[in-house]
GROMACS .gro file of C-alpha atoms in nm:
model
  432
    1MET     CA    1  -1.259  -7.773   4.830
    2THR     CA    2  -1.267  -8.090   4.610
    3LEU     CA    3  -1.024  -8.158   4.323
    4THR     CA    4  -1.156  -8.158   3.968
    5ILE     CA    5  -1.021  -8.351   3.671
    6GLU     CA    6  -0.904  -8.031   3.503
    7GLN     CA    7  -0.710  -7.928   3.813
    8VAL     CA    8  -0.541  -8.267   3.826
    9ARG     CA    9  -0.442  -8.239   3.459
   10ASP     CA   10  -0.319  -7.880   3.492
   11THR     CA   11  -0.112  -7.933   3.807
   12ARG     CA   12   0.264  -7.888   3.747
   13PHE     CA   13   0.539  -7.933   4.005
   14HIS     CA   14   0.830  -7.686   4.036
   15LEU     CA   15   1.191  -7.802   4.037
   16ALA     CA   16   1.383  -7.711   4.354
   17ARG     CA   17   1.748  -7.688   4.239
   18ARG     CA   18   1.887  -8.040   4.188
   19ASN     CA   19   1.676  -8.207   4.453
   20GLY     CA   20   1.383  -8.290   4.223
   21TYR     CA   21   1.037  -8.141   4.261
   22ASP     CA   22   0.934  -7.914   4.541
   23PRO     CA   23   0.792  -8.134   4.821
   24ALA     CA   24   0.540  -7.864   4.915
   25ASP     CA   25   0.377  -7.877   4.570
   26VAL     CA   26   0.363  -8.257   4.578
   27ASP     CA   27   0.214  -8.256   4.929
   28THR     CA   28  -0.048  -8.000   4.828
   29PHE     CA   29  -0.147  -8.207   4.526
   30VAL     CA   30  -0.170  -8.522   4.736
   31ASP     CA   31  -0.376  -8.335   4.997
   32LYS     CA   32  -0.622  -8.232   4.728
   33VAL     CA   33  -0.645  -8.591   4.607
   34GLU     CA   34  -0.704  -8.701   4.966
   35THR     CA   35  -0.975  -8.438   5.003
   36THR     CA   36  -1.144  -8.569   4.690
   37LEU     CA   37  -1.123  -8.925   4.816
   38VAL     CA   38  -1.261  -8.815   5.153
   39ALA     CA   39  -1.551  -8.648   4.974
   40LEU     CA   40  -1.611  -8.968   4.780
   41GLY     CA   41  -1.598  -9.163   5.104
   42GLU     CA   42  -1.849  -8.931   5.267
   43GLU     CA   43  -2.076  -8.965   4.966
   44ASN     CA   44  -2.050  -9.341   4.991
   45ALA     CA   45  -2.123  -9.317   5.363
   46THR     CA   46  -2.435  -9.115   5.290
   47LEU     CA   47  -2.547  -9.370   5.033
   48GLN     CA   48  -2.471  -9.647   5.279
   49GLN     CA   49  -2.682  -9.471   5.539
   50GLN     CA   50  -2.966  -9.445   5.292
   51VAL     CA   51  -2.928  -9.810   5.209
   52SER     CA   52  -2.928  -9.894   5.578
   53THR     CA   53  -3.247  -9.695   5.619
   54LEU     CA   54  -3.403  -9.878   5.329
   55SER     CA   55  -3.282 -10.206   5.472
   56ALA     CA   56  -3.441 -10.124   5.804
   57SER     CA   57  -3.766 -10.067   5.621
   58GLY     CA   58  -3.744 -10.421   5.472
   59GLY     CA   59  -3.550 -10.419   5.148
   60GLY     CA   60  -3.498 -10.796   5.120
   61ALA     CA   61  -3.257 -10.937   4.863
   62GLY     CA   62  -3.209 -10.598   4.696
   63ASP     CA   63  -3.065 -10.464   5.019
   64ALA     CA   64  -2.807 -10.742   5.028
   65GLU     CA   65  -2.695 -10.659   4.676
   66LEU     CA   66  -2.680 -10.292   4.768
   67LYS     CA   67  -2.460 -10.377   5.068
   68GLU     CA   68  -2.230 -10.582   4.851
   69ALA     CA   69  -2.203 -10.293   4.605
   70LEU     CA   70  -2.127 -10.053   4.888
   71GLU     CA   71  -1.865 -10.287   5.032
   72ALA     CA   72  -1.710 -10.318   4.687
   73ARG     CA   73  -1.701  -9.942   4.657
   74GLU     CA   74  -1.544  -9.915   5.000
   75ALA     CA   75  -1.286 -10.175   4.904
   76GLU     CA   76  -1.216  -9.981   4.585
   77ILE     CA   77  -1.174  -9.662   4.786
   78GLU     CA   78  -0.936  -9.836   5.026
   79ARG     CA   79  -0.743  -9.973   4.731
   80LEU     CA   80  -0.718  -9.625   4.583
   81LYS     CA   81  -0.594  -9.492   4.916
   82GLY     CA   82  -0.333  -9.768   4.929
   83GLU     CA   83  -0.220  -9.690   4.575
   84LEU     CA   84  -0.200  -9.323   4.667
   85SER     CA   85   0.012  -9.402   4.974
   86ALA     CA   86   0.230  -9.636   4.772
   87ALA     CA   87   0.274  -9.372   4.503
   88ARG     CA   88   0.364  -9.115   4.766
   89SER     CA   89   0.614  -9.347   4.936
   90GLY     CA   90   0.755  -9.458   4.599
   91GLN     CA   91   0.796  -9.101   4.490
   92SER     CA   92   0.963  -9.021   4.823
   93ASP     CA   93   1.192  -9.323   4.782
   94ASP     CA   94   1.280  -9.218   4.425
   95ALA     CA   95   1.345  -8.862   4.539
   96ALA     CA   96   1.559  -8.987   4.828
   97ALA     CA   97   1.754  -9.219   4.598
   98LEU     CA   98   1.804  -8.940   4.349
   99GLN     CA   99   1.910  -8.709   4.631
  100ARG     CA  100   2.162  -8.968   4.750
  101GLN     CA  101   2.297  -9.006   4.397
  102LEU     CA  102   2.321  -8.630   4.362
  103ASP     CA  103   2.503  -8.608   4.696
  104GLU     CA  104   2.746  -8.880   4.591
  105LEU     CA  105   2.810  -8.710   4.258
  106ARG     CA  106   2.854  -8.377   4.433
  107GLU     CA  107   3.105  -8.532   4.674
  108GLN     CA  108   3.291  -8.691   4.382
  109ALA     CA  109   3.296  -8.357   4.199
  110GLN     CA  110   3.423  -8.182   4.512
  111ALA     CA  111   3.691  -8.448   4.559
  112ARG     CA  112   3.800  -8.414   4.196
  113GLU     CA  113   3.797  -8.038   4.226
  114ALA     CA  114   4.013  -8.060   4.539
  115ASP     CA  115   4.249  -8.299   4.358
  116LEU     CA  116   4.273  -8.064   4.061
  117THR     CA  117   4.325  -7.769   4.295
  118SER     CA  118   4.609  -7.950   4.472
  119GLN     CA  119   4.766  -8.042   4.138
  120LEU     CA  120   4.737  -7.683   4.016
  121ARG     CA  121   4.889  -7.562   4.345
  122ALA     CA  122   5.177  -7.808   4.301
  123LYS     CA  123   5.228  -7.688   3.944
  124ASP     CA  124   5.224  -7.327   4.066
  125GLU     CA  125   5.487  -7.411   4.330
  126GLU     CA  126   5.700  -7.585   4.065
  127LEU     CA  127   5.665  -7.282   3.836
  128ALA     CA  128   5.761  -7.051   4.126
  129GLN     CA  129   6.067  -7.270   4.191
  130HIS     CA  130   6.167  -7.246   3.826
  131ARG     CA  131   6.122  -6.872   3.842
  132GLY     CA  132   6.349  -6.866   4.150
  133ASP     CA  133   6.613  -7.066   3.958
  134LEU     CA  134   6.583  -6.821   3.671
  135SER     CA  135   6.629  -6.532   3.915
  136GLN     CA  136   6.943  -6.698   4.057
  137HIS     CA  137   7.086  -6.741   3.708
  138ALA     CA  138   7.003  -6.378   3.636
  139ASP     CA  139   7.194  -6.280   3.952
  140ALA     CA  140   7.490  -6.492   3.839
  141LEU     CA  141   7.478  -6.322   3.501
  142ARG     CA  142   7.470  -5.984   3.677
  143ASP     CA  143   7.779  -6.086   3.877
  144LYS     CA  144   7.956  -6.183   3.555
  145ASP     CA  145   7.865  -5.845   3.407
  146GLU     CA  146   8.008  -5.672   3.715
  147GLU     CA  147   8.330  -5.875   3.687
  148LEU     CA  148   8.350  -5.783   3.320
  149GLN     CA  149   8.304  -5.417   3.413
  150ARG     CA  150   8.588  -5.446   3.667
  151LYS     CA  151   8.814  -5.596   3.400
  152GLN     CA  152   8.728  -5.313   3.165
  153ASP     CA  153   8.807  -5.063   3.442
  154GLU     CA  154   9.146  -5.229   3.497
  155ILE     CA  155   9.217  -5.208   3.125
  156ALA     CA  156   9.123  -4.839   3.126
  157ASN     CA  157   9.354  -4.777   3.423
  158LEU     CA  158   9.634  -4.956   3.243
  159HIS     CA  159   9.579  -4.740   2.935
  160ASN     CA  160   9.585  -4.433   3.155
  161SER     CA  161   9.911  -4.542   3.316
  162LEU     CA  162  10.063  -4.604   2.972
  163ALA     CA  163   9.940  -4.265   2.851
  164GLY     CA  164  10.108  -4.101   3.152
  165GLY     CA  165  10.443  -4.269   3.079
  166GLY     CA  166  10.433  -4.510   3.372
  167ASP     CA  167  10.629  -4.511   3.695
  168LYS     CA  168  10.934  -4.665   3.535
  169ALA     CA  169  10.946  -4.408   3.256
  170ALA     CA  170  10.914  -4.133   3.517
  171HIS     CA  171  11.205  -4.290   3.708
  172LEU     CA  172  11.410  -4.295   3.390
  173GLU     CA  173  11.325  -3.935   3.324
  174SER     CA  174  11.432  -3.843   3.677
  175GLU     CA  175  11.757  -4.036   3.629
  176LEU     CA  176  11.813  -3.859   3.299
  177ALA     CA  177  11.756  -3.528   3.477
  178ASN     CA  178  12.015  -3.633   3.737
  179ARG     CA  179  12.261  -3.714   3.460
  180ASP     CA  180  12.192  -3.374   3.303
  181GLN     CA  181  12.259  -3.219   3.641
  182GLN     CA  182  12.587  -3.409   3.663
  183ILE     CA  183  12.677  -3.283   3.317
  184ASP     CA  184  12.601  -2.930   3.429
  185GLU     CA  185  12.821  -2.985   3.734
  186LEU     CA  186  13.104  -3.111   3.511
  187ARG     CA  187  13.057  -2.810   3.291
  188GLY     CA  188  13.083  -2.594   3.604
  189GLN     CA  189  13.406  -2.770   3.696
  190VAL     CA  190  13.537  -2.700   3.346
  191GLN     CA  191  13.446  -2.337   3.392
  192GLU     CA  192  13.629  -2.341   3.725
  193LEU     CA  193  13.935  -2.492   3.555
  194ARG     CA  194  13.917  -2.226   3.291
  195GLY     CA  195  13.895  -1.966   3.566
  196GLU     CA  196  14.201  -2.121   3.729
  197VAL     CA  197  14.386  -2.106   3.394
  198ASN     CA  198  14.288  -1.744   3.365
  199SER     CA  199  14.414  -1.684   3.717
  200ARG     CA  200  14.742  -1.851   3.625
  201ASP     CA  201  14.761  -1.631   3.316
  202ALA     CA  202  14.710  -1.333   3.539
  203ARG     CA  203  14.982  -1.465   3.769
  204LEU     CA  204  15.209  -1.510   3.471
  205GLU     CA  205  15.145  -1.156   3.367
  206GLY     CA  206  15.228  -1.049   3.722
  207LEU     CA  207  15.556  -1.241   3.703
  208THR     CA  208  15.628  -1.079   3.371
  209GLY     CA  209  15.574  -0.741   3.527
  210GLU     CA  210  15.804  -0.832   3.811
  211LEU     CA  211  16.068  -0.934   3.557
  212GLU     CA  212  16.036  -0.603   3.386
  213GLN     CA  213  16.077  -0.429   3.714
  214LEU     CA  214  16.373  -0.652   3.788
  215LYS     CA  215  16.528  -0.558   3.458
  216GLN     CA  216  16.484  -0.193   3.534
  217THR     CA  217  16.634  -0.244   3.877
  218LEU     CA  218  16.933  -0.425   3.734
  219ALA     CA  219  16.989  -0.147   3.491
  220THR     CA  220  17.039   0.106   3.769
  221PRO     CA  221  17.398   0.167   3.918
  222ALA     CA  222  17.281   0.072   4.266
  223MET     CA  223  17.253  -0.282   4.165
  224ALA     CA  224  17.614  -0.305   4.063
  225ALA     CA  225  17.726  -0.335   4.421
  226ALA     CA  226  17.517  -0.635   4.466
  227VAL     CA  227  17.637  -0.828   4.169
  228ASP     CA  228  17.851  -1.043   4.392
  229ALA     CA  229  17.539  -1.175   4.573
  230PRO     CA  230  17.395  -1.485   4.424
  231VAL     CA  231  17.024  -1.486   4.333
  232ALA     CA  232  16.828  -1.809   4.362
  233VAL     CA  233  16.516  -1.851   4.156
  234ALA     CA  234  16.281  -2.144   4.181
  235SER     CA  235  16.229  -2.299   3.843
  236VAL     CA  236  15.929  -2.488   3.721
  237GLY     CA  237  15.993  -2.816   3.545
  238ALA     CA  238  16.247  -3.078   3.647
  239GLY     CA  239  16.323  -2.905   3.978
  240PRO     CA  240  16.450  -2.589   4.132
  241GLN     CA  241  16.741  -2.424   3.950
  242GLU     CA  242  16.994  -2.179   4.094
  243ILE     CA  243  17.120  -1.881   3.891
  244ILE     CA  244  17.428  -1.702   4.028
  245VAL     CA  245  17.491  -1.348   3.907
  246ARG     CA  246  17.846  -1.234   3.991
  247ALA     CA  247  17.887  -0.941   3.759
  248ALA     CA  248  17.675  -0.678   3.587
  249SER     CA  249  17.742  -0.840   3.262
  250ASP     CA  250  17.586  -1.160   3.390
  251ALA     CA  251  17.264  -0.987   3.503
  252SER     CA  252  17.113  -0.947   3.165
  253PRO     CA  253  17.153  -1.314   3.068
  254ALA     CA  254  17.027  -1.410   3.409
  255VAL     CA  255  16.721  -1.195   3.373
  256THR     CA  256  16.669  -1.330   3.028
  257ARG     CA  257  16.704  -1.681   3.158
  258LEU     CA  258  16.470  -1.605   3.445
  259LEU     CA  259  16.219  -1.455   3.207
  260GLN     CA  260  16.251  -1.756   2.981
  261MET     CA  261  16.201  -1.989   3.271
  262ALA     CA  262  15.895  -1.795   3.389
  263THR     CA  263  15.757  -1.793   3.039
  264GLU     CA  264  15.812  -2.166   3.002
  265GLN     CA  265  15.653  -2.225   3.339
  266ALA     CA  266  15.353  -2.013   3.244
  267GLU     CA  267  15.316  -2.185   2.908
  268GLN     CA  268  15.346  -2.524   3.075
  269LEU     CA  269  15.079  -2.428   3.327
  270VAL     CA  270  14.851  -2.300   3.052
  271THR     CA  271  14.909  -2.613   2.845
  272GLU     CA  272  14.841  -2.839   3.140
  273ALA     CA  273  14.530  -2.639   3.231
  274LYS     CA  274  14.400  -2.650   2.875
  275SER     CA  275  14.478  -3.020   2.845
  276GLU     CA  276  14.311  -3.094   3.175
  277ALA     CA  277  14.011  -2.877   3.080
  278GLU     CA  278  13.977  -3.046   2.740
  279LYS     CA  279  14.014  -3.386   2.900
  280THR     CA  280  13.755  -3.304   3.162
  281THR     CA  281  13.522  -3.158   2.898
  282SER     CA  282  13.559  -3.460   2.669
  283GLU     CA  283  13.505  -3.699   2.959
  284ALA     CA  284  13.202  -3.499   3.068
  285ASN     CA  285  13.061  -3.493   2.715
  286ALA     CA  286  13.128  -3.863   2.669
  287LEU     CA  287  12.969  -3.940   3.003
  288ALA     CA  288  12.672  -3.719   2.922
  289GLU     CA  289  12.627  -3.882   2.582
  290LYS     CA  290  12.660  -4.227   2.735
  291VAL     CA  291  12.412  -4.148   3.012
  292THR     CA  292  12.173  -3.990   2.762
  293SER     CA  293  12.192  -4.285   2.521
  294GLU     CA  294  12.154  -4.536   2.805
  295ALA     CA  295  11.860  -4.342   2.946
  296LYS     CA  296  11.694  -4.318   2.605
  297ALA     CA  297  11.754  -4.689   2.536
  298ALA     CA  298  11.620  -4.784   2.880
  299ALA     CA  299  11.321  -4.553   2.835
  300GLU     CA  300  11.247  -4.696   2.489
  301LYS     CA  301  11.288  -5.054   2.618
  302THR     CA  302  11.068  -4.982   2.919
  303THR     CA  303  10.805  -4.815   2.701
  304ALA     CA  304  10.810  -5.108   2.456
  305ASP     CA  305  10.786  -5.361   2.740
  306ALA     CA  306  10.504  -5.164   2.902
  307GLN     CA  307  10.315  -5.139   2.572
  308ALA     CA  308  10.364  -5.511   2.505
  309ALA     CA  309  10.247  -5.596   2.858
  310ALA     CA  310   9.952  -5.360   2.821
  311GLU     CA  311   9.855  -5.512   2.487
  312LYS     CA  312   9.889  -5.863   2.627
  313THR     CA  313   9.686  -5.771   2.936
  314THR     CA  314   9.425  -5.600   2.719
  315ASN     CA  315   9.398  -5.901   2.487
  316ASP     CA  316   9.378  -6.142   2.780
  317ALA     CA  317   9.115  -5.924   2.948
  318HIS     CA  318   8.913  -5.901   2.626
  319GLU     CA  319   8.934  -6.277   2.574
  320LEU     CA  320   8.837  -6.344   2.936
  321ALA     CA  321   8.552  -6.094   2.918
  322GLN     CA  322   8.429  -6.244   2.591
  323SER     CA  323   8.450  -6.595   2.736
  324ILE     CA  324   8.266  -6.491   3.053
  325GLU     CA  325   8.001  -6.309   2.850
  326ASN     CA  326   7.953  -6.607   2.615
  327ASP     CA  327   7.927  -6.850   2.908
  328ALA     CA  328   7.682  -6.622   3.090
  329ARG     CA  329   7.468  -6.577   2.780
  330ALA     CA  330   7.468  -6.949   2.707
  331GLN     CA  331   7.375  -7.028   3.067
  332ALA     CA  332   7.104  -6.761   3.067
  333GLU     CA  333   6.962  -6.884   2.736
  334LYS     CA  334   6.969  -7.245   2.860
  335THR     CA  335   6.802  -7.150   3.188
  336THR     CA  336   6.542  -6.936   3.011
  337GLY     CA  337   6.473  -7.214   2.761
  338ASP     CA  338   6.435  -7.473   3.037
  339ALA     CA  339   6.207  -7.242   3.235
  340ASP     CA  340   5.995  -7.166   2.928
  341GLN     CA  341   5.977  -7.534   2.839
  342ARG     CA  342   5.874  -7.632   3.192
  343ALA     CA  343   5.622  -7.348   3.210
  344ALA     CA  344   5.475  -7.458   2.876
  345GLN     CA  345   5.459  -7.818   3.001
  346VAL     CA  346   5.289  -7.703   3.322
  347ASP     CA  347   5.038  -7.496   3.123
  348LYS     CA  348   4.980  -7.789   2.889
  349ASP     CA  349   4.923  -8.028   3.180
  350ALA     CA  350   4.689  -7.780   3.348
  351VAL     CA  351   4.489  -7.730   3.027
  352SER     CA  352   4.475  -8.105   2.967
  353ARG     CA  353   4.368  -8.172   3.326
  354ARG     CA  354   4.110  -7.896   3.309
  355SER     CA  355   3.971  -8.028   2.980
  356GLU     CA  356   3.958  -8.378   3.126
  357LEU     CA  357   3.779  -8.254   3.437
  358PHE     CA  358   3.533  -8.047   3.234
  359SER     CA  359   3.470  -8.345   3.007
  360THR     CA  360   3.404  -8.565   3.310
  361LEU     CA  361   3.175  -8.303   3.466
  362GLU     CA  362   2.987  -8.260   3.137
  363GLN     CA  363   2.949  -8.636   3.110
  364GLU     CA  364   2.817  -8.652   3.466
  365ARG     CA  365   2.589  -8.357   3.393
  366ASP     CA  366   2.450  -8.534   3.086
  367GLU     CA  367   2.402  -8.850   3.292
  368LEU     CA  368   2.222  -8.656   3.566
  369SER     CA  369   2.015  -8.475   3.305
  370GLY     CA  370   1.915  -8.813   3.162
  371ARG     CA  371   1.817  -8.935   3.508
  372VAL     CA  372   1.619  -8.619   3.575
  373ASP     CA  373   1.446  -8.651   3.236
  374HIS     CA  374   1.367  -9.012   3.319
  375LEU     CA  375   1.227  -8.902   3.654
  376ARG     CA  376   1.018  -8.634   3.485
  377ASP     CA  377   0.889  -8.887   3.233
  378PHE     CA  378   0.808  -9.123   3.518
  379GLU     CA  379   0.630  -8.844   3.705
  380LYS     CA  380   0.434  -8.750   3.391
  381ARG     CA  381   0.336  -9.110   3.320
  382PHE     CA  382   0.249  -9.159   3.686
  383ARG     CA  383   0.034  -8.846   3.687
  384ASP     CA  384  -0.136  -8.947   3.362
  385SER     CA  385  -0.193  -9.300   3.491
  386PHE     CA  386  -0.316  -9.177   3.827
  387THR     CA  387  -0.540  -8.915   3.664
  388SER     CA  388  -0.677  -9.171   3.422
  389HIS     CA  389  -0.743  -9.411   3.706
  390LEU     CA  390  -0.919  -9.140   3.908
  391GLU     CA  391  -1.123  -9.042   3.605
  392LYS     CA  392  -1.224  -9.401   3.556
  393GLN     CA  393  -1.319  -9.435   3.922
  394ILE     CA  394  -1.515  -9.108   3.919
  395ALA     CA  395  -1.686  -9.205   3.594
  396ALA     CA  396  -1.765  -9.546   3.740
  397LEU     CA  397  -1.912  -9.381   4.049
  398ARG     CA  398  -2.116  -9.147   3.832
  399ASP     CA  399  -2.232  -9.407   3.584
  400ASN     CA  400  -2.307  -9.682   3.833
  401LYS     CA  401  -2.670  -9.700   3.942
  402LEU     CA  402  -2.697  -9.781   4.307
  403THR     CA  403  -3.074  -9.821   4.305
  404PRO     CA  404  -3.189 -10.177   4.222
  405GLU     CA  405  -3.398 -10.229   3.914
  406ASP     CA  406  -3.698 -10.369   4.097
  407THR     CA  407  -3.842 -10.067   4.269
  408PRO     CA  408  -4.053 -10.154   4.574
  409ASP     CA  409  -4.421 -10.086   4.550
  410LEU     CA  410  -4.408  -9.858   4.846
  411MET     CA  411  -4.176  -9.622   4.653
  412LYS     CA  412  -4.404  -9.589   4.356
  413ASP     CA  413  -4.607  -9.277   4.308
  414GLY     CA  414  -4.957  -9.293   4.442
  415VAL     CA  415  -4.880  -9.562   4.687
  416ARG     CA  416  -4.690  -9.349   4.934
  417GLY     CA  417  -4.882  -9.249   5.240
  418THR     CA  418  -5.112  -9.551   5.231
  419SER     CA  419  -4.878  -9.792   5.396
  420ALA     CA  420  -4.865  -9.891   5.755
  421THR     CA  421  -4.543  -9.700   5.808
  422PRO     CA  422  -4.632  -9.333   5.782
  423ARG     CA  423  -4.300  -9.221   5.929
  424LEU     CA  424  -4.101  -9.394   5.656
  425ASP     CA  425  -4.331  -9.246   5.397
  426ALA     CA  426  -4.279  -8.900   5.541
  427LEU     CA  427  -3.901  -8.950   5.539
  428LEU     CA  428  -3.906  -9.066   5.177
  429ASN     CA  429  -4.123  -8.777   5.072
  430ASP     CA  430  -3.886  -8.532   5.243
  431GLU     CA  431  -3.585  -8.679   5.063
  432HIS     CA  432  -3.751  -8.663   4.720
   0.00000   0.00000   0.00000
């Protein structure tokens, strides 16, 4: 199948990605052009054969001109074939050069992409490190909060101990209870002394009864015989006294004296017992009051000291907790601010690097697009030039007249068949 002018004009190559036109389409088009040129060559060969036949029949000078024309046509055909081969090789060279440029640009883009990826990975690692630092500071802040909680617990325990009175106050209370017990014991001793006084009173009453009995005995006549016997009575006071009764008349004064002495002794015992009891009671009361006042003073002093110590400890704990909290907050805010600032800087650098890379890639894309457009324009101009040249050659082949102007007499009508070469005449008649 030969290639027409319309087919040459309507042929369009398809782009195969970034590698230029599809080689299969170009090869098919070139094959069609070659087929057309082969057809033209065969036509020229046929004409040459005819010319050779005419030359064999004696064409003369016209045959020489015809041979020259045929040789010129053959040279033109060879020249066209050379141009076609050169165009094919040039197009292949341009496609190869463009492919090499595209490969180089692709390698550069891959290298830049790898560089950007490594930079982004490094930025990600730096951001992860900053996040780790922020986590460590958060842990430190958590430790400070736990320490603050422990201080608050200690303060609460101290308040609880103060509310309960404290160990020292409890000790003072126990000591006060011991003093109260001692006072009770002293009071018991006073009661015992009073019981002893009462027993002495009872003894005195017994002695009084004995004196009464003695008086009654002395009043009887049986006692008169014994008036000569002395009676010794132990006296209470400066020492023992001896009373001698020698007559009945002396018995009554003796009894009276004895009764007086017993009464004095009883009164002295009662007075001494009361004095001793009052002394013991006053000493016990004084001791109890002293112990009570000392215990109250010690308890009040201990309570005041404990409250002062608790207030001081509470204030110190609050100040320490406030200081720790302020330091932790300041450190956390500083760390957070630094991390946010570094993260923003990393994001800014990444965005800037990405914009720069995209700008470079867009610039390279525009440059490649310009080269591809230039290649398309070259291909279009080459096709138009080649098509125009083929049209001119085809038109020249159609318009050129291969038959010389001076027609031999043997080829004129009416003369054929009368020559001496009937075979040539028959051949010419068959062709026409």
